[in-house]
Short mmCIF file of C-alpha atoms in Angstrom, two decimals:
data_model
loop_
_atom_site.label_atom_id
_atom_site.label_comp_id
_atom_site.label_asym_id
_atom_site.label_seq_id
_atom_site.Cartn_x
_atom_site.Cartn_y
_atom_site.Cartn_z
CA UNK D 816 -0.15 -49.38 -40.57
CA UNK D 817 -0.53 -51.73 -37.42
CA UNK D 818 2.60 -50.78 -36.26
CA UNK D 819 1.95 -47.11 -36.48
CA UNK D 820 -1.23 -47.92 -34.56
CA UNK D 821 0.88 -49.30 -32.24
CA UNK D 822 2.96 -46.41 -31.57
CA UNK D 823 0.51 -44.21 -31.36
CA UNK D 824 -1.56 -45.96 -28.97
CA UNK D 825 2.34 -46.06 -27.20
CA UNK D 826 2.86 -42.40 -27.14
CA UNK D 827 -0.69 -42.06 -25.52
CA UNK D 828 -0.13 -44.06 -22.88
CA UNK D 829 3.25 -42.88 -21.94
CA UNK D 830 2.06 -39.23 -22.06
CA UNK D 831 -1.45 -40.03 -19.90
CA UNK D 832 1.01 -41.97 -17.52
CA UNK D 833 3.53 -39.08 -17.46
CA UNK D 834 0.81 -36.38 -16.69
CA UNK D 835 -0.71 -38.08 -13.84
CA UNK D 836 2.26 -39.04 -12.13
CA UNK D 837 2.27 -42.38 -12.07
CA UNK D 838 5.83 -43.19 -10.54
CA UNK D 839 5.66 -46.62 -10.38
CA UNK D 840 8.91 -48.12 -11.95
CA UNK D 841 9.45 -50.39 -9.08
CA UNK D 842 5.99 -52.79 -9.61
CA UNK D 843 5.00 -52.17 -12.80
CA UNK D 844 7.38 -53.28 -15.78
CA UNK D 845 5.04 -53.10 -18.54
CA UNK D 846 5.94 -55.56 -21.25
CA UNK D 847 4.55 -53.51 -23.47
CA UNK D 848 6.89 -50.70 -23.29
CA UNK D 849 9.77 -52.90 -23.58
CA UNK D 850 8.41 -54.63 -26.63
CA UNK D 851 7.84 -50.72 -28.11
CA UNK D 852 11.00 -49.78 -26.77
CA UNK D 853 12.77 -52.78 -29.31
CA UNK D 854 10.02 -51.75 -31.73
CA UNK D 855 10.63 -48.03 -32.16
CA UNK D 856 14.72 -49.04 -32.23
CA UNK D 857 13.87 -51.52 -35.18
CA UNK D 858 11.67 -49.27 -36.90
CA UNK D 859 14.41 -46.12 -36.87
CA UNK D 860 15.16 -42.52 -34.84
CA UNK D 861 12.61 -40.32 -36.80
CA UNK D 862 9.26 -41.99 -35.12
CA UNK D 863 10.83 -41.55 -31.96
CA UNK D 864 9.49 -38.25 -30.61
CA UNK D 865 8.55 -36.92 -27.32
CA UNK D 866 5.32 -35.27 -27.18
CA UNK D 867 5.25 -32.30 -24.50
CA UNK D 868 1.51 -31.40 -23.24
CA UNK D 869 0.42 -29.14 -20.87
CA UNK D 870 -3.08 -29.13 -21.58
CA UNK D 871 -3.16 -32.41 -19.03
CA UNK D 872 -1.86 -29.33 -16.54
CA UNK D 873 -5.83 -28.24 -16.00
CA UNK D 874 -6.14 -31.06 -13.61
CA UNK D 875 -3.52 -29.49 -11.25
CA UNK D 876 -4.35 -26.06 -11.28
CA UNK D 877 -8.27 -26.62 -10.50
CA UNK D 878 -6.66 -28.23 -7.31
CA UNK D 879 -4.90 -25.23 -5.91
CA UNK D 880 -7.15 -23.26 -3.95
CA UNK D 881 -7.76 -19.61 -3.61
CA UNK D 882 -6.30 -17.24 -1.27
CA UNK D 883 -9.58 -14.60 -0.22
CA UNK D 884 -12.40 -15.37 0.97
CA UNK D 885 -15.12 -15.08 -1.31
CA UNK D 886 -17.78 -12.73 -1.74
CA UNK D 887 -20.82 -14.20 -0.78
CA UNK D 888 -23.64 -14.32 -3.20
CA UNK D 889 -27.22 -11.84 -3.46
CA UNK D 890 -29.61 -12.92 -0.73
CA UNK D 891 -32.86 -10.81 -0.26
CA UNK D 892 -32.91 -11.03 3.78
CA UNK D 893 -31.77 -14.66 5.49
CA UNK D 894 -29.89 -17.11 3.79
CA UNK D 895 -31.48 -20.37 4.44
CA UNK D 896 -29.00 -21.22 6.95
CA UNK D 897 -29.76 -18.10 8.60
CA UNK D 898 -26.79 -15.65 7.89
CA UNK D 899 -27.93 -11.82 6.64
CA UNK D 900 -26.08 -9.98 4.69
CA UNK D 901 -25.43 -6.37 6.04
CA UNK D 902 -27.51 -3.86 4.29
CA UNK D 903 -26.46 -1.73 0.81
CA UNK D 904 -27.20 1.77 2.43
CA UNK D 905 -25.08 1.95 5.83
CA UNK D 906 -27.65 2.77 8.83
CA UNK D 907 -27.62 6.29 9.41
CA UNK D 908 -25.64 6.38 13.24
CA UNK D 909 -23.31 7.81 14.56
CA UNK D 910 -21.50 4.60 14.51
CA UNK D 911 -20.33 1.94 12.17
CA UNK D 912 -20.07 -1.79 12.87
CA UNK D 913 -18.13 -3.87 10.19
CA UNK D 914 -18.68 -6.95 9.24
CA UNK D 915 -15.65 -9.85 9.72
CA UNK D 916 -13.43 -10.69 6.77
CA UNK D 917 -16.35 -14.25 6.69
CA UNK D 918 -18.67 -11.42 6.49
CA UNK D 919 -20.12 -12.26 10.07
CA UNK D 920 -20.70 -10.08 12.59
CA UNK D 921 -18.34 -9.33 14.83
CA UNK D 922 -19.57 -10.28 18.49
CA UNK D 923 -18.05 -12.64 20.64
CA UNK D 924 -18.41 -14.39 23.92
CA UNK D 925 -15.53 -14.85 26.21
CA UNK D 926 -15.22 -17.13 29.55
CA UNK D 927 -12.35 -16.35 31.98
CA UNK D 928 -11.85 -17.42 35.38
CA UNK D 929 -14.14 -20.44 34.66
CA UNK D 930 -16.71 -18.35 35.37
CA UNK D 931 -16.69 -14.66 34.19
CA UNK D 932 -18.86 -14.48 31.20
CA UNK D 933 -18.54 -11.20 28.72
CA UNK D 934 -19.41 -10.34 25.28
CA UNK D 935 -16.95 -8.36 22.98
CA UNK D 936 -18.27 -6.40 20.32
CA UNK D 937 -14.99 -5.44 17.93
CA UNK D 938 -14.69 -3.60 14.77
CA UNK D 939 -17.01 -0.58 16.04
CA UNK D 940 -15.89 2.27 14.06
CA UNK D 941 -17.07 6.08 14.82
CA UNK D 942 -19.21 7.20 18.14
CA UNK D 943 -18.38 3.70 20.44
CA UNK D 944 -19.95 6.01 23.26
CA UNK D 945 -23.03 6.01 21.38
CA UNK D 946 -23.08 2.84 20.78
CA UNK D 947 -22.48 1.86 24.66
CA UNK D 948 -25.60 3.61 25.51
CA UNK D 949 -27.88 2.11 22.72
CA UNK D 950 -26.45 -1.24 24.12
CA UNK D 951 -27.06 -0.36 27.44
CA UNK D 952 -30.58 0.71 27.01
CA UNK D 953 -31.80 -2.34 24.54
CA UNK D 954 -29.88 -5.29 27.41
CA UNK D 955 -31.88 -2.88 30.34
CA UNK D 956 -35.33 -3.73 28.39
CA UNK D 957 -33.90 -7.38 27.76
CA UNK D 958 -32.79 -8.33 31.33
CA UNK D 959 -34.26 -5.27 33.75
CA UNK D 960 -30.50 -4.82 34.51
CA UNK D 961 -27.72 -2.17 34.43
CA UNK D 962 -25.30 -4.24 33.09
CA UNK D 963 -21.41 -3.11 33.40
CA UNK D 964 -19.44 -2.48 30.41
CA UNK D 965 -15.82 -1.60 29.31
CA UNK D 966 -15.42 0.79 26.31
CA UNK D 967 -11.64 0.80 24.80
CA UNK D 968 -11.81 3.54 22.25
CA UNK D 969 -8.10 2.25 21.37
CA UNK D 970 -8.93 -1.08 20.08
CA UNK D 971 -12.60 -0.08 19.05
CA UNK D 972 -14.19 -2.71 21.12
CA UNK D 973 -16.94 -2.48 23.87
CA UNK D 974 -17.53 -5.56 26.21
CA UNK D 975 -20.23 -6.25 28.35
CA UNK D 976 -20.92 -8.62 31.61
CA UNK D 977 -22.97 -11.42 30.42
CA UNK D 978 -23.51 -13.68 27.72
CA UNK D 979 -25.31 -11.99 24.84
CA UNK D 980 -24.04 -12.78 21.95
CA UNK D 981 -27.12 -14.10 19.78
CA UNK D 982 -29.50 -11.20 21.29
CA UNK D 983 -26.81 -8.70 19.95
CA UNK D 984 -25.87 -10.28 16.98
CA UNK D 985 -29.99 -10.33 15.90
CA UNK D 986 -30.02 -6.50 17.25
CA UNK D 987 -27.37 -5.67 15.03
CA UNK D 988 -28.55 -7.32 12.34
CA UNK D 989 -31.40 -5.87 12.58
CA UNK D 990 -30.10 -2.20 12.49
CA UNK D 991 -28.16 -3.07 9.32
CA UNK D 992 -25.13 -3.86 9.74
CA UNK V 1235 27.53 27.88 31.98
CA UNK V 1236 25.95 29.05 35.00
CA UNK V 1237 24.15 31.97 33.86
CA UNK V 1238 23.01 29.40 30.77
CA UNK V 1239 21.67 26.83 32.82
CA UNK V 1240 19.94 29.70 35.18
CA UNK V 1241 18.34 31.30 31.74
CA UNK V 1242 17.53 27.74 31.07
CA UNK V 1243 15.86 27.31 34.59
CA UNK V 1244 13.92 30.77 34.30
CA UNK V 1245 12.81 29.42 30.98
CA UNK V 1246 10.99 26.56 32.24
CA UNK V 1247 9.55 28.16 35.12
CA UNK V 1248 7.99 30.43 32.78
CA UNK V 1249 7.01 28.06 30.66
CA UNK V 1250 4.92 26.27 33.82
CA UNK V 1251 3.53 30.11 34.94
CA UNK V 1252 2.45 30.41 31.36
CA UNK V 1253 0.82 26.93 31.30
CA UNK V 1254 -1.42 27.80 34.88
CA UNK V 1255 -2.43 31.08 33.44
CA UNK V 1256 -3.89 30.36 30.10
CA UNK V 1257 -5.24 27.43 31.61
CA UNK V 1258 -6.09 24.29 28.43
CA UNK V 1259 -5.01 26.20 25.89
CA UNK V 1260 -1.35 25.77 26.02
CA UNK V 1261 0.19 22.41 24.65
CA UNK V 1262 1.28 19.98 27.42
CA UNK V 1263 5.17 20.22 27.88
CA UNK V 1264 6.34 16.67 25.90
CA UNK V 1265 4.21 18.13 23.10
CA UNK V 1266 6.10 21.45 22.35
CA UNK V 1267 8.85 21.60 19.87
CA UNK V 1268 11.93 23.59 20.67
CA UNK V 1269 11.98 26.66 18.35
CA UNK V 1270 14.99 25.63 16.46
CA UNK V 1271 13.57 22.27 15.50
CA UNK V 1272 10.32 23.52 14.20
CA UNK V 1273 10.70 25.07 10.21
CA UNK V 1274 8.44 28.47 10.38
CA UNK V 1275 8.10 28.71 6.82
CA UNK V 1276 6.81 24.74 5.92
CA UNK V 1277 4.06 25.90 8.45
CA UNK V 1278 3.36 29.06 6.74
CA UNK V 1279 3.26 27.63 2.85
CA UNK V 1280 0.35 28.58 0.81
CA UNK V 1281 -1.59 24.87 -0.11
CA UNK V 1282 -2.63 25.01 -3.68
CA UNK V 1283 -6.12 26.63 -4.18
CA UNK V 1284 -9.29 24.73 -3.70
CA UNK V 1285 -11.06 26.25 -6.02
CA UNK V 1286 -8.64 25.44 -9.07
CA UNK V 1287 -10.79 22.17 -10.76
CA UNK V 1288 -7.53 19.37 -10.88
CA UNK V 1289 -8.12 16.05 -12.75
CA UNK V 1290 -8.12 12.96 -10.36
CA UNK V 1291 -5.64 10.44 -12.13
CA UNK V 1292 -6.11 7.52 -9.97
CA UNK V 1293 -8.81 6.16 -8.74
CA UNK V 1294 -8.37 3.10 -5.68
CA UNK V 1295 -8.76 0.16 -7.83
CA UNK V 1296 -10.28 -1.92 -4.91
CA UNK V 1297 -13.78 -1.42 -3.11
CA UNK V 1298 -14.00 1.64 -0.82
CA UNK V 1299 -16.35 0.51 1.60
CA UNK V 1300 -19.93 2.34 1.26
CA UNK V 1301 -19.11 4.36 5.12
CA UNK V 1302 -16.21 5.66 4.00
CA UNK V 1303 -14.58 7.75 1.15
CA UNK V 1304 -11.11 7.90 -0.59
CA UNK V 1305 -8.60 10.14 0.95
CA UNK V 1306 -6.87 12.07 -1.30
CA UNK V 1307 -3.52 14.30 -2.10
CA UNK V 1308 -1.85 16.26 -4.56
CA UNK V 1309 0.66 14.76 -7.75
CA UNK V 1310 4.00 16.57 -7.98
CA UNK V 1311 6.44 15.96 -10.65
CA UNK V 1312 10.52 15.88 -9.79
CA UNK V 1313 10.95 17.76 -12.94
CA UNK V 1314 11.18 20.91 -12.35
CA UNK V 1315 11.36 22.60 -8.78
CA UNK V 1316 9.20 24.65 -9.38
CA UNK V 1317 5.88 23.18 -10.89
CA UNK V 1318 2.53 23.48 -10.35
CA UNK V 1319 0.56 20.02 -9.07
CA UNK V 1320 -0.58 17.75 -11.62
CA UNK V 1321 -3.36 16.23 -9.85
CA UNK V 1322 -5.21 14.68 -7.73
CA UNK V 1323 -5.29 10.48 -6.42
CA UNK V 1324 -7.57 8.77 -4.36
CA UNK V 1325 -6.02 6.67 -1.93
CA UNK V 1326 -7.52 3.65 -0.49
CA UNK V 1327 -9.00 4.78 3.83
CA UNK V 1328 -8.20 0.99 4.77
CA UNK V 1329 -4.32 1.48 4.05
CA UNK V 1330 -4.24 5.62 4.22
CA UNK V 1331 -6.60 6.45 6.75
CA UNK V 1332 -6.45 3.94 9.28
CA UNK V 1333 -6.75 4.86 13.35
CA UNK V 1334 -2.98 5.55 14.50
CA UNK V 1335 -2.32 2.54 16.97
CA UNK V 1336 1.18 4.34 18.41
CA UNK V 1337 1.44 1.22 20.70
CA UNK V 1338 1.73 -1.25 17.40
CA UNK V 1339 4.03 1.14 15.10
CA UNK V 1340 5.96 0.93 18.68
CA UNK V 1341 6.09 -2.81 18.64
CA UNK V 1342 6.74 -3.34 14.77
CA UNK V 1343 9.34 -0.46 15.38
CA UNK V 1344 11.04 -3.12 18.89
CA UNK V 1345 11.03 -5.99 16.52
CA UNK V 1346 12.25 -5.15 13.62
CA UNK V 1347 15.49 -3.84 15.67
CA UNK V 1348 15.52 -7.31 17.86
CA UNK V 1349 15.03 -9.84 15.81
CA UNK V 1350 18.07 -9.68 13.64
CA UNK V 1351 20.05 -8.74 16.96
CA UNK V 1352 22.31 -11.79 17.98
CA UNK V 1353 24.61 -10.91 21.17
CA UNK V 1354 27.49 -12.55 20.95
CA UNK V 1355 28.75 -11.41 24.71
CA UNK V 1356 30.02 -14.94 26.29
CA UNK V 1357 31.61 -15.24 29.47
CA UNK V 1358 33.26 -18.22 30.71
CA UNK V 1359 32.21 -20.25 33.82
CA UNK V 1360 34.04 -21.75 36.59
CA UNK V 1361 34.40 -25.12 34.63
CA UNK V 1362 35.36 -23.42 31.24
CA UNK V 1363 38.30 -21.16 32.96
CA UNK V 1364 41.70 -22.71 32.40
CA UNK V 1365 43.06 -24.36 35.54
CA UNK V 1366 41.21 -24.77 38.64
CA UNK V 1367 40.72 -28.67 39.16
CA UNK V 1368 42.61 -28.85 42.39
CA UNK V 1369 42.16 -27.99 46.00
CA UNK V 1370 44.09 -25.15 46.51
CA UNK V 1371 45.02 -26.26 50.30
CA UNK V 1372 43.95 -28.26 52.91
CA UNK V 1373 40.55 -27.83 53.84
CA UNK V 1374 41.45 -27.55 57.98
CA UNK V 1375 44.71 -26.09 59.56
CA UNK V 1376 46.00 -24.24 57.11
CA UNK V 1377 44.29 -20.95 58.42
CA UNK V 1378 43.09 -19.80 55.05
CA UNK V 1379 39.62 -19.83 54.13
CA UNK V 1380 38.11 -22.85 52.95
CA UNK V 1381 38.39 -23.16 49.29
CA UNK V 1382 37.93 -25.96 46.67
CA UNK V 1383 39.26 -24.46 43.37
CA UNK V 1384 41.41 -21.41 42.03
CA UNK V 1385 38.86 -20.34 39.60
CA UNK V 1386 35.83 -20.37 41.49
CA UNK V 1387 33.58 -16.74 41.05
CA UNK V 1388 35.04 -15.35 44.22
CA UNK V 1389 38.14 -15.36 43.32
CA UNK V 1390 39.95 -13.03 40.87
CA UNK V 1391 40.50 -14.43 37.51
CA UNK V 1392 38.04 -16.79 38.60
CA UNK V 1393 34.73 -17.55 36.22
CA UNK V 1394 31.35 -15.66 36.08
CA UNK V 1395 28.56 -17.55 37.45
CA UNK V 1396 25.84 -15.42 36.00
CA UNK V 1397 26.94 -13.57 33.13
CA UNK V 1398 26.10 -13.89 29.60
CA UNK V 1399 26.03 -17.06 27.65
CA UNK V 1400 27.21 -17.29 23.90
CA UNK V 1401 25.32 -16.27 21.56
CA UNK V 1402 21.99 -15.56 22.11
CA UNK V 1403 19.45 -14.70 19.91
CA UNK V 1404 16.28 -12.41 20.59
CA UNK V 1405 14.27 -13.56 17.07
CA UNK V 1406 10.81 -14.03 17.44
CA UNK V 1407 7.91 -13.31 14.54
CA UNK V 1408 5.08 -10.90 14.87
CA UNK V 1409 2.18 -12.10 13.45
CA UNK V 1410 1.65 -11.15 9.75
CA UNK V 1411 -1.15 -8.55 10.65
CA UNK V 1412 0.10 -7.26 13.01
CA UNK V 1413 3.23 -6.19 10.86
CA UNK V 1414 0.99 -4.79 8.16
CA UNK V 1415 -1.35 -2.91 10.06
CA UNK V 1416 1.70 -1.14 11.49
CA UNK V 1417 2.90 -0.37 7.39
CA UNK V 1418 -0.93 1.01 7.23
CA UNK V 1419 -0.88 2.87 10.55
CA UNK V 1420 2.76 4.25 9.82
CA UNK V 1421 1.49 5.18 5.72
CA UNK V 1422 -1.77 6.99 7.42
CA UNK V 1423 0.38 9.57 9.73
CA UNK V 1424 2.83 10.23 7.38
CA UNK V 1425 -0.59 11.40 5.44
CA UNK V 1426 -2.18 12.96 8.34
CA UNK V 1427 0.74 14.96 9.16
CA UNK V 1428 1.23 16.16 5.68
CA UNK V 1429 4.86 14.41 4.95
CA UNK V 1430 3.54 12.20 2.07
CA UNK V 1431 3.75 13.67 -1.50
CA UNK V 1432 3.03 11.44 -4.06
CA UNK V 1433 4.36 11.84 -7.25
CA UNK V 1434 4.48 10.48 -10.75
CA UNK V 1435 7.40 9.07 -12.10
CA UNK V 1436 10.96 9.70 -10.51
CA UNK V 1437 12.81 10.96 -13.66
CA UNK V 1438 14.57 14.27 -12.72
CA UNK V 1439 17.02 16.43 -15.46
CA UNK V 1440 19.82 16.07 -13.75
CA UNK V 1441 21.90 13.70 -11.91
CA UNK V 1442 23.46 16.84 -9.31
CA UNK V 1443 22.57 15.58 -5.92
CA UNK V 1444 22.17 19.37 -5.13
CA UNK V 1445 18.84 19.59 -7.72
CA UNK V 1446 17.53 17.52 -5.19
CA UNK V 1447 18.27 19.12 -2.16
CA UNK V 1448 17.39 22.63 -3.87
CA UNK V 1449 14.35 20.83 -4.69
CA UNK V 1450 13.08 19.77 -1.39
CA UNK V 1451 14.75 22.97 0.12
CA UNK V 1452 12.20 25.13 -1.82
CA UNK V 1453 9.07 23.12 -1.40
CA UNK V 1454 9.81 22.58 2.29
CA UNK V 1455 9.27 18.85 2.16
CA UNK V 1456 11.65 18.42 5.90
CA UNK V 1457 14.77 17.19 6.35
CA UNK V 1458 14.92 13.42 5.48
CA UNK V 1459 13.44 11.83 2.42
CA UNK V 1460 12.43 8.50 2.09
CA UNK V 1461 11.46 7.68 -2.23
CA UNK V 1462 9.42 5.11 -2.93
CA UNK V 1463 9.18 3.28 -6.33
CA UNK V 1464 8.46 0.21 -7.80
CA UNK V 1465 10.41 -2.36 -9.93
CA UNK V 1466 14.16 -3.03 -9.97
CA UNK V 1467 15.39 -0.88 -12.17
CA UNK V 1468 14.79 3.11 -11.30
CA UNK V 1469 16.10 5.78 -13.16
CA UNK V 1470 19.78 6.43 -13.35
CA UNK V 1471 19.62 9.85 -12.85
CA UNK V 1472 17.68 9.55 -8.73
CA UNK V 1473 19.98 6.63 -8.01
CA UNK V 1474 23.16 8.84 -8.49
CA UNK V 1475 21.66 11.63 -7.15
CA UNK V 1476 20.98 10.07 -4.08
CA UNK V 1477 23.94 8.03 -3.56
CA UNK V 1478 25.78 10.34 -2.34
CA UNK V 1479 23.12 12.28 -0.24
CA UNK V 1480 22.82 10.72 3.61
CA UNK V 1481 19.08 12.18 4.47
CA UNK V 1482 17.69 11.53 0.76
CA UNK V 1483 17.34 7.66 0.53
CA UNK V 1484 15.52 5.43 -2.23
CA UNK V 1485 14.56 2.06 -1.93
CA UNK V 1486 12.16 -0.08 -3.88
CA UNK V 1487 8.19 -0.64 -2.45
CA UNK V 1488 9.13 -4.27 -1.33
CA UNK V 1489 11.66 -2.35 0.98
CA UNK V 1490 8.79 -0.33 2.38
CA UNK V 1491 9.35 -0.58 6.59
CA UNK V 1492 7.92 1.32 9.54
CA UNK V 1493 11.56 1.78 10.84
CA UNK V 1494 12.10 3.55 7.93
CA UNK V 1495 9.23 5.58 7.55
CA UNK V 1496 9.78 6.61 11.01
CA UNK V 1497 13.24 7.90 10.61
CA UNK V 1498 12.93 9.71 7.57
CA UNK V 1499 10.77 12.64 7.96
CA UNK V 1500 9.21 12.83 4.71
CA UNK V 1501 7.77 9.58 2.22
CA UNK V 1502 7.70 10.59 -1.34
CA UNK V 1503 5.44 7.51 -3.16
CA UNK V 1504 5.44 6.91 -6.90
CA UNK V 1505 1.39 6.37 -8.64
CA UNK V 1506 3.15 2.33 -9.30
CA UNK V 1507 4.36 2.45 -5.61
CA UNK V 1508 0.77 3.52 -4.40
CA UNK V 1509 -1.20 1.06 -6.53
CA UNK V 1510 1.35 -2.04 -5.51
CA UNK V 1511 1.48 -1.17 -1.85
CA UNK V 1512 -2.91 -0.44 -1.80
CA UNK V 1513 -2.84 -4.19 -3.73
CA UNK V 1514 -0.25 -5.92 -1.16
CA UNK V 1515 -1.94 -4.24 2.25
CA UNK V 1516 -5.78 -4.52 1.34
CA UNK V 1517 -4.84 -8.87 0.44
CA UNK V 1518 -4.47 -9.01 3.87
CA UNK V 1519 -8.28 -7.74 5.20
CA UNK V 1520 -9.85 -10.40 3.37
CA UNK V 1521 -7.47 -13.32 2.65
CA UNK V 1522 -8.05 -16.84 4.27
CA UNK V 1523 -5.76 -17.76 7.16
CA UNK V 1524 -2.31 -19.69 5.64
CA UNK V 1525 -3.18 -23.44 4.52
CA UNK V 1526 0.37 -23.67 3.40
CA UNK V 1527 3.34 -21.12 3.01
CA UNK V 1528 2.32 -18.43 0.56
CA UNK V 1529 5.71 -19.15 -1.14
CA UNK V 1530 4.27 -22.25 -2.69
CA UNK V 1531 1.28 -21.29 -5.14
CA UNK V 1532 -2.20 -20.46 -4.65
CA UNK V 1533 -4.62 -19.27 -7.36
CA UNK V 1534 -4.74 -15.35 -6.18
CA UNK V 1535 -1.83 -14.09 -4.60
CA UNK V 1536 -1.37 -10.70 -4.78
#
């Protein structure tokens, strides 16, 4: 009975040591193993069996990570770190603004030049037009001035002179999207 | 030949009278067809009627965002030439109804003929042409011009100083979404233009190559056919029907390529080659940038 105790113990061992990987032939040299080694011999060929598990396998997969980004989870209004979701209805313009694939919103400040400052607003889907004007009108009551902006109905962007980016972001917002 | 090219001449002037006259309502000159290239009856057939109440046998198994709806289009069968449409499929707007970018289907189109091209042209320099190592003559008195070896680029036989050098190779990668928004853009004008029928399976009766052509012939489909389907193994009766056909081509949805779609005139998609290619295209909008190659695994992979 001891030496079946033995054994067992043995097989545990080998197959926890097996699952995790633990190549290390060159600095350990168990005695132990050796000692079963001469003990399973003695005792005969049917005890000797190797035990395949895969339930050990759990440990690996929980390490792989996904591949898309998840969807984030209900918030009523701002997230404690301040992020809104875009609302469930889609505001009712003649334009559509969607969100990036980290469900932000999609403006973006841009330095060239060292010293030419604009702000791209991309994924604008729909009237961009109509959206140039409402921009143009809510930055006129901001600053008092007719800013200059670039429409490319090809890429569905619209940029505009100036740093703005947190104004227009919290407009946006705001509106919905 | 003259009077042809005269006839041709009056044509064209014409044409430009015709164009000042009507003013905006004629089509700009690189816009109109030639008459013998344009099929009078495909623009004349009847579509089915809109009234008649057809069952909708797919719905897009991925979220339709809330602005926008499904686009959808009839299912045909192969089995008969004849039928009637079977019904109706929704198909995904972020993979069939994107905006048509012609500049990136143009740069998907440049790459995917450059970057398998290798040019093996190789010329030979002065130092790689046989001979050549000594003075020819003197370098004073002789009365010749001045020269320092026979194989110099002035000289005939002589080596080329600037031609081209071994093999070269014009690879280079676009990025990934780049090259799938181009599949998207190139899916959504085949739709737009009405030259994407999607059908259900791809078993026909017969393995005649002509069944086909009779087929496509009566429902004015066009002239090239590009069949989509999904899996390795497709039915034995299309793939010897189309083996010997030139203009009627199948290849599985892995295959799927914009230089492909663009050369055939009309895309014929199987219900599995819709779902798999809606799965594959929409993994893209929302995946994470690459950690490590997507050959080794990750927990979601399309």
């Amino acid at each position: 009975m001891s030496l079946s105790f033995i054994h067992r113990s043995a097989m545990l061992c080998r197959g926890f040591r097996a699952s995790l990987n633990l190549y290390d032939h060159t600095t350990r040299i168990p005695n132990t193993t050796i000692w079963l080694r001469t003990l399973c011999s003695s005792v005969g060929e049917a005890n000797t069996r190797i035990l395949q598990s895969t339930e050990e396998y759990k440990f690996v997969e929980r390490l792989i990570p996904p591949s898309r980004v998840p969807i984030p989870p209900k918030h009523d209004g701002p997230s404690p770190s301040g992020w809104t979701p875009p609302s469930e209805v889609p505001p009712a313009l003649p334009y559509m603004i969607r969100r990036s694939r980290m469900h932000n919103v999609p403006v973006y400040t841009d330095l060239t030049h060292g010293s030419r400052k604009t702000t791209l607003v991309r994924k604008v889907e729909g009237d961009i037009w109509a959206l140039e004007k409402d921009v143009k009108e809510y930055l006129q009551q901001l600053t008092g001035k007719d800013l200059p902006t670039q429409v490319n109905e090809v890429t569905m962007t619209l940029r505009v002179k100036g740093h703005f980016d947190t104004e227009l972001k919290k407009w946006l917002v705001e509106k919905g999207f | 030949m003259f009077r042809i090219s005269v006839t041709v001449c009056g044509r064209g002037i014409s044409k430009r009278l015709a164009s000042s006259f009507s003013g905006e309502d004629a089509l700009p000159s690189n816009l109109r067809i030639p008459s013998n290239l344009v099929d009078r009856a495909r623009a004349e057939r009847p579509p089915p009627p809109s009234d008649s109440s057809l069952p909708v046998l797919r719905r897009c198994d991925a979220a339709v965002p809330v602005h926008l709806s499904p686009v959808q289009t009839w299912v045909e069968t192969l089995e008969r030439r004849d039928s009637k449409q079977l019904g109706l499929v929704d198909l995904h707007p972020d993979v069939f109804a994107v905006p048509t970018r012609i500049d990136i289907l143009h740069e998907v189109e440049l790459w995917q003929r450059n970057f398998k091209r290798i040019s093996r042209a190789h010329t030979k320099v002065r130092s790689e042409v046989r001979g050549g190592g000594k003075k020819p003559w003197r370098q004073k008195g002789s009365g010749k011009a001045r020269h320092g070896s026979i194989r110099s680029p002035i000289w005939r036989g002589g080596g080329v100083s600037h031609g081209p050098r071994g093999p070269t190779s014009f690879y280079y990668m676009l990025p990934m979404r780049v090259r799938v928004q181009g599949l998207k853009i190139a899916l959504s004008s085949k739709l737009a233009q009405d030259y994407l029928h999607v059908v259900d399976t791809l078993n026909i009766p017969t393995p005649d190559p002509q069944y086909l052509m009779d087929l496509i012939r009566y429902r004015h489909w066009g002239e090239s056919v590009l069949i989509v389907d999904v899996g390795e193994e497709l039915p034995e009766n299309i793939l010897q029907a189309t083996e010997s056909l030139k203009t009627v081509n199948v290849i599985p949805a892995i295959g799927l390529n914009v230089h492909s779609m663009l050369k055939h005139e009309v895309l014929v998609l199987t219900l599995e080659a819709v779902k798999f290619l809606e799965n594959k295209l929409l993994w893209h909008d929302e995946r994470f940038t690459l950690l490590y190659p997507f050959k080794l695994p990750y927990t979601d992979l399309p």
